[in-house]
Tab-separated table of C-alpha atoms and ligand atoms in Angstrom:
chain	number	residue	atom	x	y	z
A	1	MET	CA	-4.305	40.849	69.603
A	2	LYS	CA	-2.179	43.426	67.234
A	3	ASN	CA	1.045	41.959	67.955
A	4	THR	CA	-0.401	38.465	67.053
A	5	TRP	CA	-1.547	40.127	63.975
A	6	ARG	CA	1.371	41.679	63.367
A	7	TYR	CA	3.488	37.964	63.324
A	8	PHE	CA	0.493	36.438	61.301
A	9	HIS	CA	1.650	39.645	58.784
A	10	GLN	CA	5.228	38.846	58.674
A	11	TYR	CA	4.269	35.163	58.514
A	12	ALA	CA	2.242	35.545	55.446
A	13	TRP	CA	4.950	37.509	53.636
A	14	PHE	CA	7.146	34.655	54.076
A	15	ILE	CA	4.666	32.016	53.106
A	16	LEU	CA	3.807	34.227	49.991
A	17	TRP	CA	7.478	33.872	49.222
A	18	LEU	CA	8.017	30.394	49.589
A	19	GLY	CA	4.911	30.129	47.427
A	20	VAL	CA	6.410	32.233	44.453
A	21	VAL	CA	9.737	30.620	44.703
A	22	ALA	CA	8.038	26.847	44.319
A	23	MET	CA	6.278	28.459	41.739
A	24	ILE	CA	8.748	29.525	39.723
A	25	GLY	CA	10.775	26.432	40.422
A	26	PHE	CA	7.903	24.432	39.208
A	27	VAL	CA	7.243	26.339	36.002
A	28	GLN	CA	10.912	26.432	34.779
A	29	HIS	CA	11.110	22.442	35.680
A	30	HIS	CA	8.479	21.938	33.487
A	31	VAL	CA	9.161	24.199	30.611
A	32	LEU	CA	12.161	22.812	30.649
A	33	LYS	CA	11.023	19.280	31.107
A	34	ALA	CA	8.547	19.992	28.118
A	35	THR	CA	11.297	21.274	25.830
A	36	LYS	CA	13.472	18.398	26.685
A	37	GLN	CA	10.604	16.165	25.261
A	38	GLN	CA	9.586	18.269	22.263
A	39	GLN	CA	13.344	17.657	21.290
A	40	PRO	CA	13.078	15.009	18.599
A	41	VAL	CA	9.946	17.702	17.190
A	42	PHE	CA	12.341	20.052	16.641
A	43	LYS	CA	14.714	19.013	13.925
A	44	ALA	CA	18.621	19.677	13.598
A	45	CYS	CA	18.372	19.931	9.703
A	46	GLN	CA	16.352	21.025	7.266
A	47	PRO	CA	14.289	19.111	4.881
A	48	THR	CA	16.129	18.795	1.228
A	49	THR	CA	13.736	20.326	-1.061
A	50	ASN	CA	15.907	20.369	-4.269
A	51	VAL	CA	15.900	16.664	-6.278
A	52	MET	CA	16.745	14.834	-8.701
A	53	PHE	CA	15.397	11.557	-9.265
A	54	LEU	CA	16.819	9.724	-12.059
A	55	LYS	CA	13.282	6.951	-12.626
A	56	THR	CA	15.131	3.884	-14.156
A	57	HIS	CA	12.750	0.980	-15.870
A	58	LYS	CA	11.168	-1.521	-13.416
A	59	THR	CA	12.987	-0.861	-10.069
A	60	ALA	CA	9.606	0.357	-7.991
A	61	SER	CA	10.608	3.815	-9.118
A	62	SER	CA	6.777	4.941	-10.305
A	63	THR	CA	6.534	4.392	-6.076
A	64	ILE	CA	8.830	7.260	-5.655
A	65	LEU	CA	7.749	9.146	-8.136
A	66	ASN	CA	4.217	9.439	-5.922
A	67	ILE	CA	5.934	9.949	-3.172
A	68	LEU	CA	7.900	13.285	-4.922
A	69	PHE	CA	4.807	14.346	-6.301
A	70	ARG	CA	3.231	14.468	-3.101
A	71	PHE	CA	6.402	15.963	-1.183
A	72	SER	CA	5.840	18.767	-4.058
A	73	GLU	CA	2.708	19.503	-3.360
A	74	LYS	CA	3.262	19.592	0.705
A	75	HIS	CA	6.206	22.043	0.219
A	76	ASN	CA	5.179	23.753	-3.043
A	77	LEU	CA	7.938	22.950	-5.267
A	78	THR	CA	8.190	23.071	-8.894
A	79	ALA	CA	8.731	20.008	-10.825
A	80	ALA	CA	10.491	19.729	-14.535
A	81	LEU	CA	7.766	17.955	-16.640
A	82	PRO	CA	7.622	16.649	-19.957
A	83	ASN	CA	6.697	19.436	-22.602
A	84	GLY	CA	3.594	19.195	-24.677
A	85	ASN	CA	1.785	16.125	-24.233
A	86	GLY	CA	4.877	14.019	-23.356
A	87	PHE	CA	4.759	11.230	-20.863
A	88	HIS	CA	8.535	11.296	-20.344
A	89	LEU	CA	11.325	13.893	-20.399
A	90	GLY	CA	12.029	12.655	-24.316
A	91	TYR	CA	13.180	9.233	-23.351
A	92	PRO	CA	15.210	6.782	-25.103
A	93	GLN	CA	17.001	10.134	-26.240
A	94	LEU	CA	19.797	11.743	-23.854
A	95	PHE	CA	18.086	14.173	-22.188
A	96	ARG	CA	18.178	17.912	-23.173
A	97	ALA	CA	17.089	21.048	-21.028
A	98	THR	CA	14.371	21.741	-23.681
A	99	PHE	CA	12.384	18.417	-22.915
A	100	VAL	CA	11.327	20.245	-19.874
A	101	GLU	CA	7.746	22.005	-20.262
A	102	GLU	CA	8.587	25.881	-19.600
A	103	PHE	CA	12.301	25.814	-19.393
A	104	LYS	CA	12.748	28.692	-21.111
A	105	SER	CA	10.740	31.215	-18.549
A	106	ILE	CA	11.445	29.074	-15.456
A	107	GLY	CA	15.276	28.740	-16.403
A	108	ARG	CA	17.066	26.823	-13.058
A	109	ASN	CA	14.047	27.472	-10.841
A	110	PHE	CA	12.858	23.745	-10.295
A	111	ASN	CA	12.851	21.847	-7.533
A	112	VAL	CA	12.046	18.599	-8.592
A	113	MET	CA	12.765	16.364	-11.632
A	114	CYS	CA	11.307	12.772	-11.368
A	115	ASN	CA	9.828	11.502	-14.751
A	116	HIS	CA	11.685	9.013	-17.027
A	117	LEU	CA	14.749	10.570	-19.076
A	118	ARG	CA	17.934	8.954	-20.345
A	119	PHE	CA	20.578	10.940	-17.955
A	120	ASN	CA	22.898	13.534	-19.158
A	121	ALA	CA	24.512	15.435	-16.312
A	122	GLN	CA	25.372	18.565	-18.429
A	123	GLU	CA	21.790	19.150	-19.491
A	124	VAL	CA	20.410	18.219	-16.314
A	125	ARG	CA	22.345	20.999	-14.566
A	126	ARG	CA	20.796	23.684	-17.069
A	127	VAL	CA	17.582	22.789	-15.383
A	128	MET	CA	18.305	21.719	-11.907
A	129	PRO	CA	19.837	24.145	-8.969
A	130	ASN	CA	23.459	23.722	-7.887
A	131	ASP	CA	22.191	22.222	-4.367
A	132	THR	CA	20.027	19.502	-5.857
A	133	PHE	CA	20.650	16.336	-4.395
A	134	TYR	CA	21.087	13.428	-6.941
A	135	PHE	CA	19.853	10.040	-6.551
A	136	SER	CA	18.344	6.641	-8.384
A	137	ILE	CA	17.561	3.146	-7.761
A	138	LEU	CA	18.736	-0.417	-9.101
A	139	ARG	CA	17.503	-3.428	-8.696
A	140	ASP	CA	18.961	-7.246	-9.024
A	141	PRO	CA	19.120	-7.718	-13.002
A	142	ALA	CA	17.471	-10.934	-12.781
A	143	THR	CA	14.241	-10.538	-11.348
A	144	TRP	CA	14.725	-6.876	-13.354
A	145	LEU	CA	14.696	-8.538	-16.618
A	146	GLU	CA	11.427	-11.124	-15.956
A	147	SER	CA	9.747	-7.983	-15.049
A	148	SER	CA	10.737	-6.156	-17.981
A	149	TYR	CA	10.282	-8.920	-20.319
A	150	VAL	CA	6.665	-9.230	-19.279
A	151	TYR	CA	5.916	-5.253	-19.374
A	152	TYR	CA	7.822	-5.086	-22.486
A	153	LYS	CA	6.951	-7.911	-24.358
A	154	ASP	CA	5.169	-6.195	-27.054
A	155	VAL	CA	7.123	-3.394	-28.032
A	156	THR	CA	10.727	-5.570	-27.692
A	157	PRO	CA	11.270	-7.309	-30.792
A	158	ALA	CA	14.072	-9.380	-28.606
A	159	PHE	CA	11.238	-10.367	-26.782
A	160	ARG	CA	8.467	-10.915	-29.273
A	161	ASN	CA	9.737	-14.218	-30.340
A	162	SER	CA	10.720	-16.051	-27.749
A	163	LYS	CA	8.442	-18.020	-25.388
A	164	ASN	CA	9.354	-17.012	-21.985
A	165	VAL	CA	12.415	-15.250	-20.237
A	166	ASN	CA	13.690	-18.815	-19.776
A	167	ASP	CA	13.680	-19.368	-23.535
A	168	PHE	CA	14.953	-15.909	-24.168
A	169	LEU	CA	17.579	-16.226	-22.023
A	170	ALA	CA	18.479	-19.928	-22.887
A	171	SER	CA	19.429	-18.292	-26.701
A	172	PRO	CA	19.492	-14.303	-26.129
A	173	TRP	CA	21.495	-13.811	-29.315
A	174	SER	CA	19.513	-15.746	-31.393
A	175	TYR	CA	16.302	-13.134	-30.228
A	176	TYR	CA	18.761	-10.329	-29.599
A	177	ASN	CA	19.708	-8.317	-32.332
A	178	LEU	CA	22.353	-5.386	-32.626
A	179	THR	CA	20.731	-3.584	-35.474
A	180	GLU	CA	17.625	-3.179	-33.591
A	181	LYS	CA	18.864	-1.762	-30.515
A	182	ASN	CA	16.949	1.280	-29.915
A	183	TRP	CA	13.942	-1.078	-29.436
A	184	ASN	CA	15.980	-3.604	-27.506
A	185	ILE	CA	16.682	-1.339	-24.680
A	186	TYR	CA	14.021	-3.406	-22.473
A	187	ALA	CA	16.231	-6.438	-23.078
A	188	LYS	CA	19.967	-5.757	-21.837
A	189	ASN	CA	21.387	-3.414	-19.435
A	190	GLN	CA	18.846	-0.851	-19.399
A	191	MET	CA	19.809	0.485	-15.922
A	192	TRP	CA	23.286	1.057	-17.722
A	193	PHE	CA	21.425	3.145	-20.703
A	194	ASP	CA	19.334	4.988	-18.494
A	195	LEU	CA	22.032	6.817	-16.476
A	196	GLY	CA	23.424	7.582	-20.122
A	197	TYR	CA	26.004	4.930	-21.266
A	198	ASP	CA	26.300	2.067	-23.904
A	199	ASN	CA	24.142	-0.959	-22.932
A	200	ASN	CA	25.552	-2.615	-25.809
A	201	ALA	CA	29.190	-1.869	-24.830
A	202	VAL	CA	31.467	-5.020	-24.528
A	203	TYR	CA	32.652	-5.675	-20.485
A	204	ASP	CA	36.023	-4.450	-19.820
A	205	GLU	CA	36.882	-3.559	-16.096
A	206	TYR	CA	38.503	-0.433	-16.641
A	207	TYR	CA	35.594	0.878	-18.753
A	208	VAL	CA	33.006	-0.559	-15.956
A	209	GLN	CA	35.122	1.231	-13.002
A	210	SER	CA	35.235	4.633	-15.046
A	211	VAL	CA	31.607	4.579	-15.625
A	212	ILE	CA	30.706	3.844	-11.871
A	213	GLN	CA	33.303	6.469	-10.887
A	214	ASP	CA	31.330	8.425	-13.016
A	215	VAL	CA	28.042	7.583	-11.556
A	216	GLU	CA	29.264	7.771	-8.105
A	217	GLN	CA	30.357	11.272	-8.830
A	218	ASN	CA	26.728	12.379	-10.048
A	219	PHE	CA	24.626	10.714	-7.907
A	220	HIS	CA	24.760	11.652	-4.136
A	221	LEU	CA	22.596	8.326	-3.303
A	222	MET	CA	21.523	5.107	-5.339
A	223	LEU	CA	18.589	3.197	-3.698
A	224	ILE	CA	17.960	-0.931	-3.694
A	225	ALA	CA	14.587	-2.022	-5.058
A	226	ASP	CA	14.994	-5.637	-3.169
A	227	TYR	CA	15.336	-3.333	0.146
A	228	PHE	CA	12.550	-0.782	-0.622
A	229	ASP	CA	11.481	0.157	2.944
A	230	GLU	CA	14.835	-0.169	3.990
A	231	SER	CA	15.875	2.531	0.881
A	232	MET	CA	12.540	4.760	2.311
A	233	ILE	CA	14.160	4.703	5.773
A	234	LEU	CA	17.832	6.101	4.138
A	235	LEU	CA	16.006	8.052	1.714
A	236	LYS	CA	14.030	10.012	4.402
A	237	ASP	CA	17.174	10.213	6.947
A	238	THR	CA	19.691	11.640	4.719
A	239	LEU	CA	16.828	14.268	3.131
A	240	CYS	CA	15.729	15.082	6.974
A	241	TRP	CA	12.290	14.287	5.338
A	242	ASP	CA	9.424	13.080	7.810
A	243	LEU	CA	8.264	9.434	7.768
A	244	ASP	CA	5.013	10.264	6.448
A	245	ASP	CA	6.755	11.578	3.605
A	246	VAL	CA	7.848	8.469	2.472
A	247	VAL	CA	4.920	5.935	3.469
A	248	TYR	CA	3.545	4.846	0.272
A	249	PHE	CA	1.193	2.168	-1.462
A	250	LYS	CA	3.055	-0.043	-4.388
A	251	LEU	CA	2.305	1.305	-7.574
A	252	ASN	CA	2.568	-0.368	-11.173
A	253	ALA	CA	3.141	-3.311	-9.347
A	254	ARG	CA	2.050	-6.700	-11.049
A	255	SER	CA	-0.427	-9.145	-10.130
A	256	GLN	CA	1.440	-12.229	-9.136
A	257	SER	CA	-0.450	-14.314	-11.538
A	258	THR	CA	1.626	-12.651	-14.621
A	259	VAL	CA	5.089	-13.313	-12.554
A	260	GLN	CA	7.318	-15.883	-14.726
A	261	THR	CA	9.253	-18.574	-12.720
A	262	MET	CA	12.843	-17.770	-13.353
A	263	SER	CA	14.710	-21.305	-13.396
A	264	PRO	CA	17.852	-20.590	-11.207
A	265	GLU	CA	19.857	-21.066	-14.686
A	266	SER	CA	18.055	-18.004	-15.836
A	267	LYS	CA	18.955	-16.208	-12.750
A	268	GLU	CA	22.609	-16.946	-13.404
A	269	LYS	CA	22.593	-16.457	-16.908
A	270	THR	CA	21.586	-13.041	-16.766
A	271	LYS	CA	24.515	-11.994	-14.755
A	272	GLU	CA	26.279	-12.748	-17.697
A	273	TRP	CA	24.030	-11.756	-20.553
A	274	CYS	CA	23.350	-7.702	-17.994
A	275	THR	CA	26.982	-7.996	-16.995
A	276	LEU	CA	27.384	-3.982	-16.937
A	277	ASP	CA	23.898	-3.415	-14.859
A	278	TRP	CA	24.936	-6.735	-12.707
A	279	GLU	CA	28.232	-4.838	-12.088
A	280	LEU	CA	26.738	-1.761	-11.756
A	281	TYR	CA	24.379	-3.621	-9.238
A	282	LYS	CA	26.732	-5.446	-6.974
A	283	HIS	CA	29.014	-2.235	-6.855
A	284	PHE	CA	25.830	0.292	-5.055
A	285	ASN	CA	24.433	-2.989	-3.127
A	286	ASN	CA	27.643	-2.469	-1.259
A	287	THR	CA	27.600	1.412	-0.719
A	288	PHE	CA	24.116	1.103	-0.102
A	289	TRP	CA	24.683	-0.768	3.102
A	290	ILE	CA	27.752	1.354	3.940
A	291	LYS	CA	25.819	4.387	3.979
A	292	ILE	CA	23.063	2.720	5.868
A	293	GLN	CA	25.504	2.076	8.553
A	294	GLU	CA	27.288	5.117	8.362
A	295	ARG	CA	23.920	6.846	9.688
A	296	MET	CA	22.427	4.149	11.740
A	297	ASP	CA	22.844	0.399	13.359
A	298	LEU	CA	20.843	-2.323	11.912
A	299	LYS	CA	18.935	-2.180	14.608
A	300	THR	CA	17.899	1.118	14.585
A	301	LEU	CA	16.978	0.369	10.760
A	302	TYR	CA	14.979	-2.164	11.513
A	303	LYS	CA	12.910	-0.512	14.234
A	304	GLU	CA	12.483	2.256	11.482
A	305	VAL	CA	11.243	-0.035	8.946
A	306	GLU	CA	8.878	-1.547	11.246
A	307	ARG	CA	7.204	1.994	12.170
A	308	LEU	CA	7.017	2.513	8.162
A	309	GLN	CA	4.989	-0.550	7.814
A	310	LYS	CA	2.850	0.084	10.848
A	311	ARG	CA	1.825	3.315	9.261
A	312	GLN	CA	1.441	2.232	6.044
A	313	LYS	CA	-0.965	-0.536	7.068
A	314	GLU	CA	-3.088	1.911	9.353
A	315	LEU	CA	-3.207	4.245	6.099
A	316	MET	CA	-4.311	1.042	3.930
A	317	GLU	CA	-6.695	0.379	6.624
A	318	MET	CA	-7.981	4.421	6.747
A	319	CYS	CA	-8.295	4.202	3.136
A	320	LEU	CA	-8.867	1.330	0.799
A	321	SER	CA	-12.304	-0.502	0.766
A	322	GLU	CA	-10.093	-3.743	0.445
A	323	GLU	CA	-7.123	-2.919	2.596
A	324	THR	CA	-4.694	-4.192	-0.647
A	325	ALA	CA	-3.974	-4.148	-4.223
A	326	VAL	CA	-6.823	-5.309	-6.821
A	327	GLU	CA	-6.111	-5.986	-10.424
A	328	GLY	CA	-6.843	-3.080	-12.891
A	329	ASN	CA	-10.425	-4.290	-14.153
A	330	LYS	CA	-11.998	-4.229	-10.561
A	331	VAL	CA	-10.785	-0.766	-10.071
A	332	LYS	CA	-14.152	0.873	-9.791
A	333	ASP	CA	-13.427	4.633	-10.738
A	334	LYS	CA	-12.001	4.627	-14.295
A	335	ARG	CA	-9.810	7.410	-13.915
A	336	LEU	CA	-7.791	5.606	-10.921
A	337	LYS	CA	-7.347	2.734	-13.300
A	338	PRO	CA	-3.760	2.265	-13.763
A	339	PHE	CA	-2.293	1.468	-17.630
A	340	GLN	CA	-1.735	-1.727	-18.583
A	341	SER	CA	1.321	-3.073	-20.704
A	342	GLY	CA	2.087	-6.253	-22.571
A	343	THR	CA	1.284	-9.153	-20.389
A	344	ALA	CA	1.446	-7.913	-17.131
A	345	LYS	CA	-1.941	-6.716	-15.219
A	346	ILE	CA	-0.553	-3.913	-13.397
A	347	LEU	CA	-2.740	-3.566	-9.979
A	348	GLY	CA	-4.661	-0.400	-8.631
A	349	TYR	CA	-6.672	0.227	-5.813
A	350	ASN	CA	-10.196	0.972	-4.477
A	351	LEU	CA	-10.971	3.979	-2.231
A	352	LYS	CA	-13.496	3.513	0.691
A	353	PRO	CA	-16.722	4.975	-0.429
A	354	ASP	CA	-17.321	7.366	2.359
A	355	LEU	CA	-14.299	9.395	2.696
A	356	VAL	CA	-14.534	12.901	2.669
A	357	ASN	CA	-12.377	16.148	2.477
A	358	GLU	CA	-8.450	16.129	3.592
A	359	THR	CA	-8.641	12.317	3.874
A	360	LEU	CA	-10.438	11.821	0.152
A	361	THR	CA	-7.808	13.873	-0.871
A	362	SER	CA	-4.422	12.725	0.795
A	363	CYS	CA	-5.495	9.000	0.246
A	364	LYS	CA	-5.604	9.334	-3.527
A	365	LYS	CA	-2.874	11.081	-3.837
A	366	MET	CA	-1.364	7.903	-2.219
A	367	ILE	CA	-3.189	5.714	-5.465
A	368	VAL	CA	-3.186	7.893	-8.386
A	369	PRO	CA	-1.255	6.013	-10.780
A	370	GLU	CA	1.269	8.246	-12.467
A	371	LEU	CA	-0.015	9.446	-15.990
A	372	GLN	CA	-2.773	10.666	-13.859
A	373	TYR	CA	-0.659	12.364	-11.239
A	374	MET	CA	1.306	14.170	-13.562
A	375	ALA	CA	-1.662	15.587	-15.832
A	376	TYR	CA	-2.696	17.081	-12.619
A	377	MET	CA	0.765	18.262	-11.580
A	378	TYR	CA	0.527	20.051	-15.365
A	379	SER	CA	-2.256	21.382	-14.610
A	380	ARG	CA	-1.452	22.921	-11.040
A	381	GLN	CA	1.751	24.771	-12.735
A	382	PHE	CA	0.138	25.650	-15.838
A	383	PRO	CA	-3.184	26.648	-15.328
A	384	ASP	CA	-4.044	28.436	-18.236
A	385	LYS	CA	-2.652	25.403	-20.670
A	386	ASN	CA	-6.086	23.956	-19.883
A	387	LYS	CA	-5.648	20.400	-19.431
A	388	LYS	CA	-8.517	18.691	-17.379
A	389	PRO	CA	-6.492	16.712	-14.865
A	390	ILE	CA	-8.152	14.414	-12.443
A	391	ASP	CA	-10.295	15.803	-9.658
A	392	PHE	CA	-9.081	15.111	-5.864
A	393	LYS	CA	-11.510	16.397	-3.598
B	401	NAG	C1	3.413	28.499	-4.078
B	401	NAG	O1	4.156	29.194	-5.000
B	401	NAG	C2	3.338	29.811	-5.401
B	401	NAG	C3	4.731	30.620	-6.880
B	401	NAG	O2	5.757	29.786	-6.480
B	401	NAG	C4	2.821	31.039	-4.605
B	401	NAG	O3	2.374	31.973	-5.668
B	401	NAG	C5	2.064	30.589	-3.948
B	401	NAG	O4	1.820	31.818	-3.464
B	401	NAG	C6	2.653	29.515	-3.168
B	401	NAG	N1	1.740	29.371	-2.229
B	401	NAG	C7	1.933	28.890	-1.169
B	401	NAG	C8	0.777	27.891	-0.538
B	401	NAG	O5	3.058	28.577	-0.512
B	402	NAG	C1	24.867	28.188	-6.717
B	402	NAG	O1	24.220	28.940	-7.094
B	402	NAG	C2	23.793	29.848	-5.984
B	402	NAG	C3	22.340	30.989	-6.612
B	402	NAG	O2	21.996	30.424	-8.065
B	402	NAG	C4	24.882	30.889	-5.917
B	402	NAG	O3	24.845	31.960	-5.268
B	402	NAG	C5	26.190	29.866	-5.753
B	402	NAG	O4	27.254	30.899	-5.651
B	402	NAG	C6	26.254	28.779	-6.576
B	402	NAG	N1	27.186	27.631	-5.698
B	402	NAG	C7	28.026	27.481	-6.203
B	402	NAG	C8	29.227	26.330	-5.807
B	402	NAG	O5	28.338	27.011	-7.811
B	403	NAG	C1	18.507	-7.564	-37.965
B	403	NAG	O1	17.842	-6.727	-38.063
B	403	NAG	C2	17.807	-6.249	-39.437
B	403	NAG	C3	16.942	-4.987	-39.661
B	403	NAG	O2	15.777	-5.346	-39.276
B	403	NAG	C4	17.795	-7.402	-40.575
B	403	NAG	O3	17.988	-6.880	-41.854
B	403	NAG	C5	18.504	-8.857	-40.110
B	403	NAG	O4	18.338	-9.800	-41.077
B	403	NAG	C6	18.265	-8.835	-39.035
B	403	NAG	N1	19.362	-10.078	-38.526
B	403	NAG	C7	18.945	-11.440	-37.462
B	403	NAG	C8	20.221	-11.991	-37.328
B	403	NAG	O5	17.943	-11.923	-37.486
B	404	NAG	C1	23.779	-6.899	-1.141
B	404	NAG	O1	24.131	-6.465	-0.036
B	404	NAG	C2	23.374	-7.537	1.193
B	404	NAG	C3	23.605	-7.257	2.579
B	404	NAG	O2	25.507	-6.699	2.363
B	404	NAG	C4	24.254	-8.678	0.829
B	404	NAG	O3	23.582	-9.642	2.006
B	404	NAG	C5	23.273	-9.385	-0.373
B	404	NAG	O4	24.196	-10.978	-0.981
B	404	NAG	C6	24.033	-8.447	-1.582
B	404	NAG	N1	23.324	-8.898	-2.521
B	404	NAG	C7	24.167	-8.647	-3.978
B	404	NAG	C8	23.847	-9.252	-5.433
B	404	NAG	O5	25.565	-8.273	-3.970
B	405	NAG	C1	-16.155	18.161	5.163
B	405	NAG	O1	-16.380	19.517	4.848
B	405	NAG	C2	-17.343	20.147	4.915
B	405	NAG	C3	-17.226	21.780	4.578
B	405	NAG	O2	-16.202	21.883	4.954
B	405	NAG	C4	-17.812	20.198	6.597
B	405	NAG	O3	-19.097	20.981	6.613
B	405	NAG	C5	-17.648	18.765	6.981
B	405	NAG	O4	-17.994	18.568	8.469
B	405	NAG	C6	-16.470	17.946	7.085
B	405	NAG	N1	-16.933	17.075	6.974
B	405	NAG	C7	-16.126	16.158	7.745
B	405	NAG	C8	-16.238	15.028	8.463
B	405	NAG	O5	-14.640	16.650	8.425
């Protein structure tokens, strides 16, 4: 009996030892496995937080502005906003650092710059830190011209007296007067102008190539509006941002009823009329696709695009009562109505009426038009300047 007990005792220690060994193995195996599974969550890169976006006109850039303001709030960043009551950073004058609110006191400690301005590298560098990521967006000049025509018809002498965009392009020089060029920037090579160059310069291969080289030096990335979702994936990947950082609802877009149909001849004619922008666009469309292929194969790209669109749809279903954009006059909350211009019917959104708390706030931020969002950013950064911004709660 005594012996049996002793044997049992030794046996029990053995069992216990076996158990401990097995447990260590089990724990190690599972912890390692869990770490491995989590690896995609722990990014090898740090998100870029100093960004300068040159907001070009009629290129889906309002949607990007919204993305950048949301990102600024998420990371508590400081944006270089227009001083006083300005809507943009001195446009169409060449940019100067003093156009930025509180440049004197904040100096070179801004993180984000994304309001309309005419690019001037030296002065922008006085505001933005030296590790800033510079990017912009370009669009096919033909569809760009049609959009600009409808949106800026009233303020552009060259557009005002023509019947429609096809009529204008049939004989542009009979409408476009070089002595009124300050008001005609919306009619000819405006992307070239926004980048800081002369939109009325005569085409010359050497000149065009030198400008393109200059742009290549000043900007790390040029997105292409005609491939907007692909652009968002490339941007997110390049800046090490999350998918949700670049999920968007299209802002400042027009109702299809105000889009004019361009004849094939008009489209061809734009390449000649806006030849500087056409050269710019061709070059950067090319480098855009090269940059994508340096980072991922096309299969990965389209998988990512699909993920983006799925998330966008999910958020639209969660946030919007119509689950799509509506005409400006159908926006029920007047404070969320987008600015209207020319004959363009700019679309807006209605939120679901029962949204509360964080969901309400994050949904509202995705749909708020740019002027309203800018006023909010302003009051967030300069609370004592007494502006009454939109309420996100
Ligand atoms: C945001 O930044 C401001 C000033 O840069 C700082 O006072 C504040 O504590 C920051 N807030 C968060 C949540 O990081
Ligand atoms: C960039 O700025 C930081 C701090 O402002 C400075 O330490 C650094 O030397 C600068 N780098 C370059 C390349 O100028
Ligand atoms: C161009 O504008 C100037 C100044 O408004 C005017 O004097 C001139 O007649 C215009 N030229 C044409 C061709 O319309
Ligand atoms: C832009 O690049 C794409 C992909 O290479 C190409 O299919 C398209 O024709 C290009 N567009 C222009 C205007 O060059
Ligand atoms: C919203 O916030 C209030 C106050 O913090 C809380 O009582 C309520 O439960 C929240 N509602 C939801 C749906 O999360």
